[in-house]
PDB file of C-alpha atoms in Angstrom:
ATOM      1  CA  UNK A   9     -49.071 -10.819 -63.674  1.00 47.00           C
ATOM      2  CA  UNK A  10     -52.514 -13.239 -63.456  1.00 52.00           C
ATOM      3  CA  UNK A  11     -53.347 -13.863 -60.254  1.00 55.00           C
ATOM      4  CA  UNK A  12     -53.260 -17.845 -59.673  1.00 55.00           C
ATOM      5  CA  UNK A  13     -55.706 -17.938 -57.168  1.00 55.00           C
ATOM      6  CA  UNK A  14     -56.435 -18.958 -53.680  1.00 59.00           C
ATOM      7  CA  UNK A  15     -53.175 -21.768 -52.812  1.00 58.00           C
ATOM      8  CA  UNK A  16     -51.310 -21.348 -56.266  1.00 59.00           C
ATOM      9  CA  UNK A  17     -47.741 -19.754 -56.229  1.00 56.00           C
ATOM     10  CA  UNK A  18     -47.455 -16.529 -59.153  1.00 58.00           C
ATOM     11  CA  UNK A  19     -46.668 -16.707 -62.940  1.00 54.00           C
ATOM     12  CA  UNK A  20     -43.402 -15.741 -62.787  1.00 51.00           C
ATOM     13  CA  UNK A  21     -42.641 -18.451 -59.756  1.00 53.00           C
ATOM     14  CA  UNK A  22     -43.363 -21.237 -61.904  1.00 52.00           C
ATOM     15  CA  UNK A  23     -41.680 -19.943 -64.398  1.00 54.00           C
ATOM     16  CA  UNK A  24     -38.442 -19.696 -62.537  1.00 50.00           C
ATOM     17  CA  UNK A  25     -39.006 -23.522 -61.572  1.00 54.00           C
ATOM     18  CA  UNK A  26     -39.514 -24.962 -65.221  1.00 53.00           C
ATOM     19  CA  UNK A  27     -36.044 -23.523 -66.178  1.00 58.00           C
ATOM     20  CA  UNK A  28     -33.069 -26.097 -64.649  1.00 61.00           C
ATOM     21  CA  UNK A  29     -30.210 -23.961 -65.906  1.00 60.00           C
ATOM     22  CA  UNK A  30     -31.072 -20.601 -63.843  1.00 55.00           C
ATOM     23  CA  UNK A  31     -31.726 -23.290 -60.822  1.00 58.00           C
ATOM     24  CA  UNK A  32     -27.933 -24.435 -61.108  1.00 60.00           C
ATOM     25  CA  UNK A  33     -26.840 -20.656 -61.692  1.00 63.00           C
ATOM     26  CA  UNK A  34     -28.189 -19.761 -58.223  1.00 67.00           C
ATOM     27  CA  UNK A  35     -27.114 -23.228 -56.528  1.00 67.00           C
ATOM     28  CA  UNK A  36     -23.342 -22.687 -57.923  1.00 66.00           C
ATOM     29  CA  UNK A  37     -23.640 -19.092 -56.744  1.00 69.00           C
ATOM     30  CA  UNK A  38     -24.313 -20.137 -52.888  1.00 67.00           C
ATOM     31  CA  UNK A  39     -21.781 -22.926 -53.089  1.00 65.00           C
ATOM     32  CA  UNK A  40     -19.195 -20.141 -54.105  1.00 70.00           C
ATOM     33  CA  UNK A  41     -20.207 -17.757 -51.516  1.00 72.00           C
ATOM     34  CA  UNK A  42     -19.701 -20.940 -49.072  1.00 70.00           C
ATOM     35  CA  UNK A  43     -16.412 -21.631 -50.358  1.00 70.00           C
ATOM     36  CA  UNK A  44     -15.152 -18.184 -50.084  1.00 72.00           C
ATOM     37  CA  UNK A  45     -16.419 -17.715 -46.508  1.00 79.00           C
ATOM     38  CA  UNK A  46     -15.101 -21.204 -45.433  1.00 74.00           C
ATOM     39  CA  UNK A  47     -11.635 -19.978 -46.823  1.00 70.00           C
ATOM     40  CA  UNK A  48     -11.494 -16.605 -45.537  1.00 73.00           C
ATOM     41  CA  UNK A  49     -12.093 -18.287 -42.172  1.00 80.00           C
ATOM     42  CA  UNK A  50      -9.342 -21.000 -42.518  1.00 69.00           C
ATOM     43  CA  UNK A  51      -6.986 -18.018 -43.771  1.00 66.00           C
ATOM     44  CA  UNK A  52      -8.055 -16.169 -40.899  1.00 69.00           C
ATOM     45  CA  UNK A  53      -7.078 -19.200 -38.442  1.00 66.00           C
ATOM     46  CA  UNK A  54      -4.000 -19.653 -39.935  1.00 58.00           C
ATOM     47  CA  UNK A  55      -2.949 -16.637 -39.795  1.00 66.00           C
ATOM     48  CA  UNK A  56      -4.061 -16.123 -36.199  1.00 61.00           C
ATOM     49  CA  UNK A  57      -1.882 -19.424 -35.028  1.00 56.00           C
ATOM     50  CA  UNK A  58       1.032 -17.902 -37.253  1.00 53.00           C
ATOM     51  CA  UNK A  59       0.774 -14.835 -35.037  1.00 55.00           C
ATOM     52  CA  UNK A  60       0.606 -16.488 -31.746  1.00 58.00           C
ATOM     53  CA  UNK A  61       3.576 -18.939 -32.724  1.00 56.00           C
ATOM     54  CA  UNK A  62       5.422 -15.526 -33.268  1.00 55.00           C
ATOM     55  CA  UNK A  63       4.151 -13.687 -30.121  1.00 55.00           C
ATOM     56  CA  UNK A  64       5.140 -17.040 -28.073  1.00 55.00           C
ATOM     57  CA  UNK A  65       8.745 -17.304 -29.526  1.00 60.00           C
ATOM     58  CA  UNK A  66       9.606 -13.620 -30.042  1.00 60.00           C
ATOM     59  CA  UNK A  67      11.862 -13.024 -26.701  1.00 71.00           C
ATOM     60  CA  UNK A  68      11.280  -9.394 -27.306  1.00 76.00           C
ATOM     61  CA  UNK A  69       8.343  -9.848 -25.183  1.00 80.00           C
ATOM     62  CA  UNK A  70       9.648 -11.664 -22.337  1.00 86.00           C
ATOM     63  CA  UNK A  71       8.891 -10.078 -18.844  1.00 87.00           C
ATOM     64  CA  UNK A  72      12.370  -8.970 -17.599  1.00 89.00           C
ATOM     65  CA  UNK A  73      11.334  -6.075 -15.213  1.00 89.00           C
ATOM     66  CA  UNK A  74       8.974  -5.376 -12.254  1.00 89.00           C
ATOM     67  CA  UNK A  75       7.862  -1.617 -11.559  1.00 91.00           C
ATOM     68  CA  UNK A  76       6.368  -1.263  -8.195  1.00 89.00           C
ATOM     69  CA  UNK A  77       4.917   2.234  -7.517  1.00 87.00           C
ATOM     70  CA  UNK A  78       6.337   4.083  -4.453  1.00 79.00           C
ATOM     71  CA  UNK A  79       5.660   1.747  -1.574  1.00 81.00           C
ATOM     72  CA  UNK A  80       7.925   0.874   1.872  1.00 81.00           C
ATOM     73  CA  UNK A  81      10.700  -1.135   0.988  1.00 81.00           C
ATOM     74  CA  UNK A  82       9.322  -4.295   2.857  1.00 79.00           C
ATOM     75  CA  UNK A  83       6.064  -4.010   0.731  1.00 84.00           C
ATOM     76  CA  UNK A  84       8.228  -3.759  -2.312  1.00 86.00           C
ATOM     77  CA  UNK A  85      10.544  -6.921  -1.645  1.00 87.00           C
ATOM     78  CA  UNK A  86       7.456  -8.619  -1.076  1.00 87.00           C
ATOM     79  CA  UNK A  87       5.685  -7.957  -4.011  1.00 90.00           C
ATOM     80  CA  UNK A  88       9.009  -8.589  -5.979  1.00 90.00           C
ATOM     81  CA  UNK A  89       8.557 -12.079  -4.459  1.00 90.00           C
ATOM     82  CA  UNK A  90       5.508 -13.160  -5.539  1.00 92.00           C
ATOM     83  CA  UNK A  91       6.016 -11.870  -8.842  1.00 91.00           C
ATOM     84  CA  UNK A  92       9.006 -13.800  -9.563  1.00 91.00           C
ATOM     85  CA  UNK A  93       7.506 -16.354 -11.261  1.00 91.00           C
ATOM     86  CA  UNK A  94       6.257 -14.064 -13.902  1.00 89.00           C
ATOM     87  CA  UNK A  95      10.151 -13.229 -15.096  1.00 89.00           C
ATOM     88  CA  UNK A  96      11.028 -14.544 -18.559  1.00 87.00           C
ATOM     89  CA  UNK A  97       7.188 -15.352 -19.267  1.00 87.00           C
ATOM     90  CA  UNK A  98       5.533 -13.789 -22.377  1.00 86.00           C
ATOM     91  CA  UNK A  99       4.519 -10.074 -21.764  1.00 87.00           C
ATOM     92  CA  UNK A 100       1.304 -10.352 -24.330  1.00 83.00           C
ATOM     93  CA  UNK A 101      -0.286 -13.813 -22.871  1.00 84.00           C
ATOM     94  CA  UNK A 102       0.739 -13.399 -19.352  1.00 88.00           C
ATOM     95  CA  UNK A 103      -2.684 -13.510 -16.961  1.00 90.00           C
ATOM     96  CA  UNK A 104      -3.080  -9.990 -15.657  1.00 91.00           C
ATOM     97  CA  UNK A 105      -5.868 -11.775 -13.436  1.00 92.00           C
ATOM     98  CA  UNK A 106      -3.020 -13.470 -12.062  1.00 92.00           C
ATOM     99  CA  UNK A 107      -0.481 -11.006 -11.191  1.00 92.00           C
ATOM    100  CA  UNK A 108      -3.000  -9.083  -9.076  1.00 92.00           C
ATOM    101  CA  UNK A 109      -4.456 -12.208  -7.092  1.00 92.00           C
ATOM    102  CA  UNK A 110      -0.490 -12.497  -5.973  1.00 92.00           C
ATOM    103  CA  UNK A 111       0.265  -9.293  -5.164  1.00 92.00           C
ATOM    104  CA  UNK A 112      -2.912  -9.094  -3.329  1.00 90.00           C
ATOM    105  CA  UNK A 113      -1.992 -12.287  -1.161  1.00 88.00           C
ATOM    106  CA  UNK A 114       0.249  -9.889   0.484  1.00 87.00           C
ATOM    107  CA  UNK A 115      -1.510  -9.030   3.691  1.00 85.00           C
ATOM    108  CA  UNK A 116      -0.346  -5.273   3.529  1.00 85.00           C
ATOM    109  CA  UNK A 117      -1.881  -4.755   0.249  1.00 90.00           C
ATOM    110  CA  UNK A 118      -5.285  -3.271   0.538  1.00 88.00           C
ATOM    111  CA  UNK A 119      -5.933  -2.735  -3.506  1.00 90.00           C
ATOM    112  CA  UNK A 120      -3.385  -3.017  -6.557  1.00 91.00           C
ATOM    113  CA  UNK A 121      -3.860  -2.137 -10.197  1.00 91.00           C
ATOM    114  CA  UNK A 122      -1.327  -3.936 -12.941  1.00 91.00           C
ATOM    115  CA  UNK A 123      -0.964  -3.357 -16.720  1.00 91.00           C
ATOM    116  CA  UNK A 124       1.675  -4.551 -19.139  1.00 90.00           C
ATOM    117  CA  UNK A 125       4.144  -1.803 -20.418  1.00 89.00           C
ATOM    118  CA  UNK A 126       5.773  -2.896 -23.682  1.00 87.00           C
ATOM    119  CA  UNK A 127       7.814  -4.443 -24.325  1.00 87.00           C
ATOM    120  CA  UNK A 128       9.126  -6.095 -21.225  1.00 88.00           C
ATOM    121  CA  UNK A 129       8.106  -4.630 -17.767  1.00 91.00           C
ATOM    122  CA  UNK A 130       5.017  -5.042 -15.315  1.00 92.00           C
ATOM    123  CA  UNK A 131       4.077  -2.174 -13.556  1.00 92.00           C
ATOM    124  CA  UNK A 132       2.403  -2.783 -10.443  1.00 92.00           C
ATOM    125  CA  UNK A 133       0.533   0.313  -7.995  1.00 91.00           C
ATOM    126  CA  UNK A 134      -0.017  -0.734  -4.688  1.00 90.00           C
ATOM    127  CA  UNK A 135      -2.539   0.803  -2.164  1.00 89.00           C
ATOM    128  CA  UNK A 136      -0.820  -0.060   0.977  1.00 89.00           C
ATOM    129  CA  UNK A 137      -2.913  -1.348   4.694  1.00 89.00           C
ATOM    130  CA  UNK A 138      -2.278   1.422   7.430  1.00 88.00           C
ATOM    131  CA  UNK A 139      -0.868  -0.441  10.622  1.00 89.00           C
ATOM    132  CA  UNK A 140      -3.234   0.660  13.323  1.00 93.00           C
ATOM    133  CA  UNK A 141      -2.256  -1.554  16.834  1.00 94.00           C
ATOM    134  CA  UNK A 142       0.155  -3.649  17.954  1.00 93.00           C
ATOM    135  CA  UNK A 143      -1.482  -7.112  19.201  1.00 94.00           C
ATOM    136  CA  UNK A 144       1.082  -8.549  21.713  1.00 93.00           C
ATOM    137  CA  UNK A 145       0.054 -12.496  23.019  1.00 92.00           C
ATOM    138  CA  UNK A 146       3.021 -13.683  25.009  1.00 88.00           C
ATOM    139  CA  UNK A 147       6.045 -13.100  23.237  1.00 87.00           C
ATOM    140  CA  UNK A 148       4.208 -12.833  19.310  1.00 88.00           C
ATOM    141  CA  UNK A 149       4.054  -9.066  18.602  1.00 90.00           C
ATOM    142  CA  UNK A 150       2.425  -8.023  15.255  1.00 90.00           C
ATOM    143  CA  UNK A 151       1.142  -5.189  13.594  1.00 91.00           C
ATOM    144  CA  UNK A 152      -2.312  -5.332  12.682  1.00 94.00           C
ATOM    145  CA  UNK A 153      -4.373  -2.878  10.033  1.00 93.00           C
ATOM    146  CA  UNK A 154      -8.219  -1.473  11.106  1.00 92.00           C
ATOM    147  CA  UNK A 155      -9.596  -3.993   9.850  1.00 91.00           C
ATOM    148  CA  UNK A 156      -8.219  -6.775  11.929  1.00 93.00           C
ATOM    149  CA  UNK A 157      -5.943  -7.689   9.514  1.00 92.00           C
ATOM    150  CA  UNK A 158      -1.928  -8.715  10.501  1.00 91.00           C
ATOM    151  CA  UNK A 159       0.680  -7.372   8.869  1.00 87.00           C
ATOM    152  CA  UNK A 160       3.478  -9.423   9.789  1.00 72.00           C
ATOM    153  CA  UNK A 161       6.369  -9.133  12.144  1.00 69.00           C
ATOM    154  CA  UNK A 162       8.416  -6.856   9.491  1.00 65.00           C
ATOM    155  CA  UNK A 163       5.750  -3.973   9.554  1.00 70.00           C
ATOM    156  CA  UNK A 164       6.325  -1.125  11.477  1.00 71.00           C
ATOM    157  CA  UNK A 165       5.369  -1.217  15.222  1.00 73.00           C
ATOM    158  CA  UNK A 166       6.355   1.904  17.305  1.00 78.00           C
ATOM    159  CA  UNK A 167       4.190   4.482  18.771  1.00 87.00           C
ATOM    160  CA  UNK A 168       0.846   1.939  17.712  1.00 92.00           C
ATOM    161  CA  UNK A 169      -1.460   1.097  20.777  1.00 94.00           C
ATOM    162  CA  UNK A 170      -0.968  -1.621  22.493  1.00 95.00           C
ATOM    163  CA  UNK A 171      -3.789  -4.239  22.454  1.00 96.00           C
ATOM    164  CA  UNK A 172      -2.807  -7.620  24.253  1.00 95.00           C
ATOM    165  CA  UNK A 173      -4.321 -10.877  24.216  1.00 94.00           C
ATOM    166  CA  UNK A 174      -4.574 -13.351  26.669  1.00 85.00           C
ATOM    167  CA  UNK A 175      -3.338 -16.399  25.110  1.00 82.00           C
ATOM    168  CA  UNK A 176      -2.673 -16.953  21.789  1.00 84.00           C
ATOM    169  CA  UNK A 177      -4.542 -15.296  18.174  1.00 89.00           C
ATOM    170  CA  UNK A 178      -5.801 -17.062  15.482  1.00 90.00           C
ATOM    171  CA  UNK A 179      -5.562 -15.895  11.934  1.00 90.00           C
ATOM    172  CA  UNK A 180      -7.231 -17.111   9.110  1.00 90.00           C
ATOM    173  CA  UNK A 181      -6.314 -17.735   5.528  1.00 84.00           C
ATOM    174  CA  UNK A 182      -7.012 -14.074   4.253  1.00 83.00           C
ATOM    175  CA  UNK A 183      -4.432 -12.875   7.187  1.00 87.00           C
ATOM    176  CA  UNK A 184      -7.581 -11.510   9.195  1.00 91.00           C
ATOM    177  CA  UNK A 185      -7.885 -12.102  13.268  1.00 94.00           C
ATOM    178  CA  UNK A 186     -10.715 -14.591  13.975  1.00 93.00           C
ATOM    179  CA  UNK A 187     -13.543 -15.698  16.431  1.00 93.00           C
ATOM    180  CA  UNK A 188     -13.928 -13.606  19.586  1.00 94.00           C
ATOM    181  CA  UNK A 189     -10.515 -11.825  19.249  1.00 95.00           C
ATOM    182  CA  UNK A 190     -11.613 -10.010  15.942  1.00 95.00           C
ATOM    183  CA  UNK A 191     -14.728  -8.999  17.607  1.00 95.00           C
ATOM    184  CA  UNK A 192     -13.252  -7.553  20.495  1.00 95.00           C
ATOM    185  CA  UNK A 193     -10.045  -5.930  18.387  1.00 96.00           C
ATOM    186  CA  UNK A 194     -12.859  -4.365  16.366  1.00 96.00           C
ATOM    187  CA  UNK A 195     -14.444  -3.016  19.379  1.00 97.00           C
ATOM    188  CA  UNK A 196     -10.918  -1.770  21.132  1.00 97.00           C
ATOM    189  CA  UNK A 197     -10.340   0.022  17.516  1.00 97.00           C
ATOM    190  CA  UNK A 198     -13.722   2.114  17.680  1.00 97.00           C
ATOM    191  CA  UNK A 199     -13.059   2.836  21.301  1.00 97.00           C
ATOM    192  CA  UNK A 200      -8.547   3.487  20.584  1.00 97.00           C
ATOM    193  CA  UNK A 201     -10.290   5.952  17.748  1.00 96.00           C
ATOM    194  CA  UNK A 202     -13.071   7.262  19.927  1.00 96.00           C
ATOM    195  CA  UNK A 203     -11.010   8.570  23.345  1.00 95.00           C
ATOM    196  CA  UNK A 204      -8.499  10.858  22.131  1.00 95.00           C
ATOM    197  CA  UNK A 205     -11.814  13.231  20.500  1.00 94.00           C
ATOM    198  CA  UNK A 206     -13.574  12.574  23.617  1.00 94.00           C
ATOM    199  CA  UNK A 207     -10.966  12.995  26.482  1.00 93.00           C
ATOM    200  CA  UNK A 208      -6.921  13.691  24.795  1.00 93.00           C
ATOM    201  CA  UNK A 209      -5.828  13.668  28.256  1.00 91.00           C
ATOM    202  CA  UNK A 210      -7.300  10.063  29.748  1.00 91.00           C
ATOM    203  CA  UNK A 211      -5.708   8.607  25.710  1.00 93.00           C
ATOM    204  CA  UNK A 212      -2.304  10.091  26.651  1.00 93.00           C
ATOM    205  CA  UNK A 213      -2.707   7.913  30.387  1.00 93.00           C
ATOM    206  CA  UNK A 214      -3.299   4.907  28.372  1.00 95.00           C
ATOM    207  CA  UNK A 215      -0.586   2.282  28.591  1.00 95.00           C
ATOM    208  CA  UNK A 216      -2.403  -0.107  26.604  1.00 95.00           C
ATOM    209  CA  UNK A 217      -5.985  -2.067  25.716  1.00 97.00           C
ATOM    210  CA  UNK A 218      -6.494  -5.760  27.136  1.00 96.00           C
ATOM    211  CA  UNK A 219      -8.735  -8.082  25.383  1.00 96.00           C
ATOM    212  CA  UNK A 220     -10.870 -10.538  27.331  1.00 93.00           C
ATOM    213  CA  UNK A 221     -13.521 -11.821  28.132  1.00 93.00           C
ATOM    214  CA  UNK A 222     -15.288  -9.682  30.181  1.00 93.00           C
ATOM    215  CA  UNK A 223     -14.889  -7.247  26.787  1.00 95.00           C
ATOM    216  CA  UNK A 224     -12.194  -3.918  26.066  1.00 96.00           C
ATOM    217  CA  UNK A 225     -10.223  -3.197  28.955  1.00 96.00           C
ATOM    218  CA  UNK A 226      -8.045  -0.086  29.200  1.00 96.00           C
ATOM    219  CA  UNK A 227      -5.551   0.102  31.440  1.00 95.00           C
ATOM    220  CA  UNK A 228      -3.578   3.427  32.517  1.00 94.00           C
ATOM    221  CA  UNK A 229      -0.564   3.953  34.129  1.00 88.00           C
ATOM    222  CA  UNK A 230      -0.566   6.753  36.017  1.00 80.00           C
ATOM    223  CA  UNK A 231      -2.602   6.189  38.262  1.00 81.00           C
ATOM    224  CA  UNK A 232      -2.797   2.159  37.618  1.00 88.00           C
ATOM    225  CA  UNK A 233      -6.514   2.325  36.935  1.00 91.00           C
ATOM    226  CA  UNK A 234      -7.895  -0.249  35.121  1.00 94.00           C
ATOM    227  CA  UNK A 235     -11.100   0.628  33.122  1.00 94.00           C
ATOM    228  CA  UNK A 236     -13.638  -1.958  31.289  1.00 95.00           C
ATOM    229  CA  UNK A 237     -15.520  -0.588  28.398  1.00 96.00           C
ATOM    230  CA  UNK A 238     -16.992  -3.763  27.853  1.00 95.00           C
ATOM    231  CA  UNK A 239     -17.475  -2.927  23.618  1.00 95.00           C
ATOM    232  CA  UNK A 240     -17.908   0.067  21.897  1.00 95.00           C
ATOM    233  CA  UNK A 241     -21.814   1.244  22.844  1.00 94.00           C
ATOM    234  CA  UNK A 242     -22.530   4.225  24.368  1.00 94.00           C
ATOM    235  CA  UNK A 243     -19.073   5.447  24.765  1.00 95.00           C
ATOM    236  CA  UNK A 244     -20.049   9.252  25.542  1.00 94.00           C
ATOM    237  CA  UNK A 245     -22.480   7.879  28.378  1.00 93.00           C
ATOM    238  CA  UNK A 246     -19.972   5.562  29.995  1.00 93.00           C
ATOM    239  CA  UNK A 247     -17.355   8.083  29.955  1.00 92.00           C
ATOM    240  CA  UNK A 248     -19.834  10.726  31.444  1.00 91.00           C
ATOM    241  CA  UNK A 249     -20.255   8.011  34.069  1.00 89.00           C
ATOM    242  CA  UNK A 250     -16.768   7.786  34.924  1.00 89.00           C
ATOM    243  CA  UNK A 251     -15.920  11.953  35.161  1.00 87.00           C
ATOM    244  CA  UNK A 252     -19.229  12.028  37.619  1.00 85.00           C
ATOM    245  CA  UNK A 253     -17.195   9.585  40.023  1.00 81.00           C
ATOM    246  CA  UNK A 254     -14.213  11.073  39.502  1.00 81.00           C
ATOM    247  CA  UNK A 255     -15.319  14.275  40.463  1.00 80.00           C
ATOM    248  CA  UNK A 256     -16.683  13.045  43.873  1.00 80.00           C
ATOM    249  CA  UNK A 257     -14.233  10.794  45.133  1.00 82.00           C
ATOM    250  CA  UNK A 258     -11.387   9.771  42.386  1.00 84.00           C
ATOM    251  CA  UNK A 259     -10.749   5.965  43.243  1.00 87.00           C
ATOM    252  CA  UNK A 260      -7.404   4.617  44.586  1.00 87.00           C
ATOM    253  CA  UNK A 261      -4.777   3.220  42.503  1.00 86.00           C
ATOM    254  CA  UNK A 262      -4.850   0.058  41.251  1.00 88.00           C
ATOM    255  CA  UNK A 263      -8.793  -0.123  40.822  1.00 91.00           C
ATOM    256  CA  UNK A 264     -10.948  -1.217  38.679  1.00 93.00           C
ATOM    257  CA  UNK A 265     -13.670   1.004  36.816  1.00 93.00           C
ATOM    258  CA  UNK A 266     -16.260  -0.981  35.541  1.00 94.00           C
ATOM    259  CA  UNK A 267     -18.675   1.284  32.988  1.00 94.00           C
ATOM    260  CA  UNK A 268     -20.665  -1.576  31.915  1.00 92.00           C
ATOM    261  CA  UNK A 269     -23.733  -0.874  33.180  1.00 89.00           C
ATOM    262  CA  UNK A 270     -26.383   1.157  32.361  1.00 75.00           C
ATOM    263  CA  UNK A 271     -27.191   3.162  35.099  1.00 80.00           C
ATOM    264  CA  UNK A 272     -24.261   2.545  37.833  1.00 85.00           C
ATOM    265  CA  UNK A 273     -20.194   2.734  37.238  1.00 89.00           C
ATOM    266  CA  UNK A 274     -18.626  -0.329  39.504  1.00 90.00           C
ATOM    267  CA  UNK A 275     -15.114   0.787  41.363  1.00 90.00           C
ATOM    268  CA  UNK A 276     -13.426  -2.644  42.658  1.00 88.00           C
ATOM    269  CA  UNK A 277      -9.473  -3.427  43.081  1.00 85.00           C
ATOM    270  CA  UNK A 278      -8.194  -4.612  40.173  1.00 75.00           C
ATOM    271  CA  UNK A 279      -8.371  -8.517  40.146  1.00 66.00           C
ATOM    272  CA  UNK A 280      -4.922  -9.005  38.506  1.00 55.00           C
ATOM    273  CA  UNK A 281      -1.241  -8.399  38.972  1.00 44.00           C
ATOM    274  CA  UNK A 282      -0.121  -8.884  35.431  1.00 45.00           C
ATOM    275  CA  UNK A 283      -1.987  -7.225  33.086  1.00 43.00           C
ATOM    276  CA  UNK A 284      -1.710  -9.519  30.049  1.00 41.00           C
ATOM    277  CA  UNK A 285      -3.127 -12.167  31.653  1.00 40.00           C
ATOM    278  CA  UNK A 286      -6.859 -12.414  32.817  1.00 36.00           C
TER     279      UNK A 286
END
């Protein structure tokens, strides 16, 4: 091969441009290559829609049964419930996505996992919430999880704590406790957690946990001693505080311990008759 020189293309270049006929070979050979691609993808598509026109009509697929994994029977009606929509959909295209945003609308569902089983069945596992207290306001009883979050009125309730609220509760959309009342149930939880490691026999006194304002109040019942924690700092030093005064001169019924402060536990008579109100 002669080399063209500086800004000519080789020999055998222009040689493949002065002959027309091996120009059209190659152009018919891309258009063909073209073609077959373009077809293979039409086939393809075709066949695809085919297949999802049978998958959407075949009723072998349709979702006829639920399969909750051992879970209380409340928990298992109510996942039942939200699923019911699903029945008779198609098993293959049905939104997994979706199926575990119901079941965890439930507010004693802490964490789910779903899959299809073929040909017909969902099977749901359910990590169920722990109920930790019972939250009494008035006449509204409920049983709430560590977390702050409410169970509902068909949850179990005996033998929880009591923790009562002045007043009403508010809940919010994800079924959690909110404002002040969340802050202080999450303080009465550390301390409800806290007393029966650091004193079993003051827990087994306790006749229940008032919220207010002032903070965590625990009041026994034998004797009627009311006791403000105030929130969950420096529980070992307040309760250190306490045994010192108890040792020198245990106070009289009905008082009121107030471990607040740093330095100084406060005895007073307790400023209320009815203990759920403030």
């Amino acid at each position: 091969m002669v080399n063209p020189g500086r800004g000519r293309p080789p020999q055998f270049m222009r040689r493949v441009r002065n002959r027309p006929a091996l120009r059209r070979r190659s152009n018919l050979a891309v258009f063909l290559q073209l073609s077959l691609i373009s077809l293979g993808i039409a086939v393809g598509g075709v066949i695809g829609w085919l297949g999802n026109e049978y998958v959407q009509r075949n009723e072998t697929f349709r979702v006829r049964h639920l399969r909750v994994d051992e879970v209380p029977p409340d928990v298992q009606l109510a996942v039942e419930s939200v699923l019911q929509p699903a029945l008779g959909a198609n098993l293959l295209t049905l939104e997994m996505d979706w199926v575990q945003r119901q079941v965890r609308s439930i507010p004693a569902v802490h964490a789910t996992t779903v899959r299809r089983v073929l040909p017909d069945t969902i099977r749901v596992s359910v990590q169920v919430r722990a109920a930790f207290a019972r939250v009494e306001a008035g006449n509204v009883s409920r049983a709430v999880s560590r977390g702050g979050v409410v169970l509902g009125a068909e949850s179990p309730t005996m033998g929880l704590p009591v923790v009562r609220v002045a007043g009403a509760f508010e809940v919010g959309k994800d079924r959690r406790l909110q404002g002040d009342v969340a802050t202080r149930f999450d303080n009465a939880a550390a301390i409800l957690e806290w007393l029966p490691q650091a004193d079993l026999a003051l827990y087994r006194r306790l006749d229940h946990v008032r919220l207010e304002p002032r903070g965590v109040v625990a009041v026994l019942d034998t004797p009627h001693w009311e006791i403000i924690f105030g929130d969950a700092s420096r529980l070992d030093a307040k309760l250190a505080g306490m045994v010192s005064i108890l040792r020198v001169e245990p106070p009289e019924p009905r008082s009121l311990i107030d471990l607040r402060y740093g330095n100084m536990v406060v005895v007073n008579a307790a400023d209320s008759t009815d203990d759920s109100q403030e």
